[in-house]
Amino acid sequence: MVNLTRIYTRTGDDGSTHLGDLSRTSKTDVRLLAYADVNEANAAIGVALAAGELADDVRATLLRVQNDLFDVGADLCTPLQPSYEYPPLRVEGAWIEELEADCDRYLERVEKLRSFILPGGTVGSAYLHVATTVVRRAERQAWAAIAAYGDTPGTGTRGEGGVNVLTAKYLNRLSDLLFVLARVANLPIGGDVLWQPGGGRAEPPR
């Protein structure tokens, strides 16, 4: 159980912070950028839920995802090591398969996509589109962290513990799911808001 007795600590006033294994690193470390984006994505999903327009099963799926995202962030902030006294929680392949099953199930409710769509429609859908873009940014940062530190213990260019590659794969599938859920959220208003090439302007006279 997490027990926070004080919010500020002043230990980060030098521009550094603790990772999950209690080692310290710069606040500009790409691993921090990755889990900061994961935290932002979680907040965006929270706003979509607070809008109160989503179906109960969609809300349940997103609540599970919000809990998962805390675990993804914890994984990203805890470097891979050859062994642990207390093994940390890690993203597992089954979590990714769960997202894929969700994508397939919800995709059955919407029409085949024959055009690009615009973010918008219902408030819930619009916020889910925002969450989608943030998750995609988090995924890019996760891959950058993997490139810098490797995906196995001690293989990074800087020699530190690596980053679990399943975090990036989870975020990839999650961005797909959020996009599908944004489409589902617009079903009550008749479906997607479609992109119109040229902004819908009439063709100029010839």
Coordinates of C-alpha atoms in Angstrom, one line a residue:
M1 CA 0.0 0.0 0.0
V2 CA 1.3 3.4 -1.0
N3 CA 1.5 5.8 2.1
L4 CA 2.2 9.4 1.2
T5 CA 2.8 11.5 4.3
R6 CA 4.3 14.5 2.6
I7 CA 4.0 15.7 -1.0
Y8 CA 7.1 17.8 -1.4
T9 CA 10.5 16.5 -0.5
R10 CA 12.9 19.1 -2.0
T11 CA 15.2 16.2 -3.1
G12 CA 14.5 17.1 -6.8
D13 CA 15.5 20.7 -6.5
D14 CA 18.9 19.8 -8.2
G15 CA 17.1 18.6 -11.3
S16 CA 17.4 14.9 -10.4
T17 CA 14.9 12.3 -9.2
H18 CA 14.7 8.7 -8.0
L19 CA 13.9 5.9 -10.3
G20 CA 12.0 2.9 -9.0
D21 CA 15.1 1.1 -7.9
L22 CA 16.1 4.2 -5.8
S23 CA 18.9 5.1 -8.2
R24 CA 19.0 8.8 -9.2
T25 CA 18.9 10.3 -12.7
S26 CA 18.3 13.6 -14.4
K27 CA 14.7 14.8 -14.8
T28 CA 15.4 15.1 -18.5
D29 CA 16.1 11.3 -18.7
V30 CA 14.1 9.8 -21.6
R31 CA 12.7 7.2 -19.3
L32 CA 11.1 10.0 -17.2
L33 CA 9.7 11.5 -20.4
A34 CA 8.1 8.2 -21.2
Y35 CA 6.3 7.6 -17.9
A36 CA 5.4 11.3 -17.7
D37 CA 3.6 10.9 -21.0
V38 CA 1.9 7.7 -19.6
N39 CA 0.8 9.8 -16.6
E40 CA -0.6 12.5 -19.0
A41 CA -2.4 9.8 -21.0
N42 CA -4.0 8.5 -17.8
A43 CA -5.2 12.0 -16.9
A44 CA -6.7 12.4 -20.4
I45 CA -8.6 9.2 -20.0
G46 CA -9.8 10.4 -16.6
V47 CA -11.3 13.5 -18.3
A48 CA -13.0 11.4 -20.9
L49 CA -14.6 9.3 -18.1
A50 CA -15.6 12.4 -16.1
A51 CA -17.5 13.7 -19.2
G52 CA -20.1 11.1 -18.3
E53 CA -21.1 10.2 -21.9
L54 CA -19.5 6.8 -22.3
A55 CA -21.3 3.4 -22.1
D56 CA -20.8 1.3 -19.0
D57 CA -18.7 -1.4 -20.7
V58 CA -16.4 1.3 -22.2
R59 CA -16.1 2.9 -18.8
A60 CA -15.1 -0.4 -17.3
T61 CA -12.5 -1.0 -20.0
L62 CA -11.0 2.4 -19.5
L63 CA -10.9 2.0 -15.7
R64 CA -8.9 -1.2 -16.1
V65 CA -6.6 0.6 -18.5
Q66 CA -6.1 3.4 -16.0
N67 CA -4.9 0.9 -13.5
D68 CA -2.7 -0.7 -16.1
L69 CA -1.1 2.6 -16.9
F70 CA 0.1 3.1 -13.3
D71 CA 1.8 -0.3 -13.7
V72 CA 3.3 0.7 -17.1
G73 CA 4.7 3.8 -15.5
A74 CA 6.1 1.8 -12.6
D75 CA 7.7 -0.6 -15.1
L76 CA 9.3 2.2 -17.1
C77 CA 10.8 3.8 -14.0
T78 CA 12.3 0.5 -12.7
P79 CA 15.4 -0.5 -14.7
L80 CA 15.8 -4.2 -15.7
Q81 CA 18.3 -6.0 -13.6
P82 CA 19.6 -9.6 -13.8
S83 CA 18.0 -10.4 -10.4
Y84 CA 16.0 -8.7 -7.7
E85 CA 15.5 -9.2 -4.0
Y86 CA 11.9 -8.2 -4.6
P87 CA 10.8 -8.7 -8.2
P88 CA 9.0 -5.6 -9.5
L89 CA 5.6 -5.6 -11.3
R90 CA 6.2 -5.8 -15.1
V91 CA 3.9 -5.5 -18.1
E92 CA 3.1 -9.0 -19.4
G93 CA 2.2 -10.3 -22.9
A94 CA -1.3 -11.2 -21.6
W95 CA -2.1 -7.6 -21.0
I96 CA -1.4 -6.8 -24.7
E97 CA -3.5 -9.8 -25.8
E98 CA -6.3 -8.3 -23.6
L99 CA -6.1 -5.0 -25.5
E100 CA -6.2 -6.8 -28.8
A101 CA -9.3 -8.7 -27.8
D102 CA -10.9 -5.4 -26.7
C103 CA -10.1 -3.9 -30.1
D104 CA -11.7 -6.8 -32.0
R105 CA -14.8 -6.7 -29.8
Y106 CA -15.4 -3.0 -30.0
L107 CA -14.5 -2.8 -33.7
E108 CA -17.5 -5.0 -34.4
R109 CA -19.8 -2.1 -33.4
V110 CA -18.6 0.5 -35.8
E111 CA -18.7 0.6 -39.6
K112 CA -15.6 -0.1 -41.7
L113 CA -13.4 2.9 -41.9
R114 CA -13.4 4.3 -45.5
S115 CA -12.0 7.8 -44.7
F116 CA -9.9 9.6 -42.1
I117 CA -12.0 10.9 -39.3
L118 CA -11.9 14.2 -37.3
P119 CA -11.5 14.3 -33.6
G120 CA -14.8 15.5 -32.2
G121 CA -18.4 14.6 -32.1
T122 CA -19.3 13.9 -28.4
V123 CA -17.2 15.3 -25.6
G124 CA -16.2 11.7 -24.5
S125 CA -15.0 10.9 -28.1
A126 CA -13.0 14.1 -28.4
Y127 CA -11.1 13.4 -25.1
L128 CA -10.4 9.8 -26.2
H129 CA -8.9 11.2 -29.3
V130 CA -6.7 13.4 -27.2
A131 CA -5.7 10.4 -25.0
T132 CA -4.9 8.5 -28.2
T133 CA -2.4 11.1 -29.3
V134 CA -0.8 11.2 -25.8
V135 CA -0.4 7.5 -25.7
R136 CA 1.2 7.5 -29.1
R137 CA 3.7 10.1 -27.8
A138 CA 4.3 7.9 -24.8
E139 CA 5.0 5.0 -27.0
R140 CA 7.6 7.0 -29.0
Q141 CA 9.3 8.0 -25.8
A142 CA 9.3 4.4 -24.6
W143 CA 11.0 3.3 -27.8
A144 CA 13.5 6.1 -27.4
A145 CA 14.2 4.8 -23.8
I146 CA 14.7 1.3 -25.2
A147 CA 17.1 2.6 -27.8
A148 CA 19.1 4.4 -25.1
Y149 CA 19.1 1.7 -22.5
G150 CA 18.4 -1.5 -24.3
D151 CA 15.8 -4.1 -23.5
T152 CA 17.8 -6.4 -21.4
P153 CA 19.8 -5.7 -18.2
G154 CA 22.9 -3.6 -18.7
T155 CA 22.8 -3.6 -22.5
G156 CA 22.2 0.1 -23.0
T157 CA 24.7 2.5 -24.5
R158 CA 25.1 4.0 -21.0
G159 CA 25.5 0.7 -19.2
E160 CA 22.4 1.1 -17.0
G161 CA 19.6 -1.4 -16.6
G162 CA 17.4 -1.8 -19.6
V163 CA 13.7 -1.0 -20.4
N164 CA 11.0 -3.7 -20.7
V165 CA 10.1 -3.7 -24.4
L166 CA 6.5 -4.9 -23.5
T167 CA 5.8 -1.4 -22.2
A168 CA 6.1 0.1 -25.7
K169 CA 4.1 -2.7 -27.2
Y170 CA 1.4 -2.2 -24.7
L171 CA 1.2 1.5 -25.5
N172 CA 1.0 0.7 -29.2
R173 CA -2.0 -1.5 -28.7
L174 CA -3.6 0.9 -26.3
S175 CA -3.5 3.7 -28.8
D176 CA -5.3 1.4 -31.3
L177 CA -8.0 0.6 -28.6
L178 CA -8.5 4.3 -27.7
F179 CA -9.0 5.2 -31.3
V180 CA -11.6 2.5 -31.6
L181 CA -13.3 3.6 -28.4
A182 CA -13.4 7.2 -29.6
R183 CA -15.4 5.9 -32.6
V184 CA -17.7 3.9 -30.4
A185 CA -18.3 7.0 -28.3
N186 CA -19.8 8.7 -31.3
L187 CA -22.3 6.0 -32.1
P188 CA -25.1 7.9 -30.2
I189 CA -24.8 10.8 -32.6
G190 CA -24.7 8.6 -35.8
G191 CA -21.0 7.8 -36.0
D192 CA -17.8 9.3 -37.1
V193 CA -17.1 12.9 -38.0
L194 CA -15.5 12.4 -41.5
W195 CA -12.5 14.3 -42.9
Q196 CA -13.4 16.3 -46.0
P197 CA -10.4 16.8 -48.4
G198 CA -9.7 20.4 -49.0
G199 CA -11.7 21.4 -45.9
G200 CA -15.0 20.7 -47.7
R201 CA -14.4 23.8 -50.0
A202 CA -16.1 23.7 -53.3
E203 CA -13.8 23.2 -56.2
P204 CA -12.7 26.5 -57.8
P205 CA -14.2 27.4 -61.1
R206 CA -12.2 26.3 -64.1

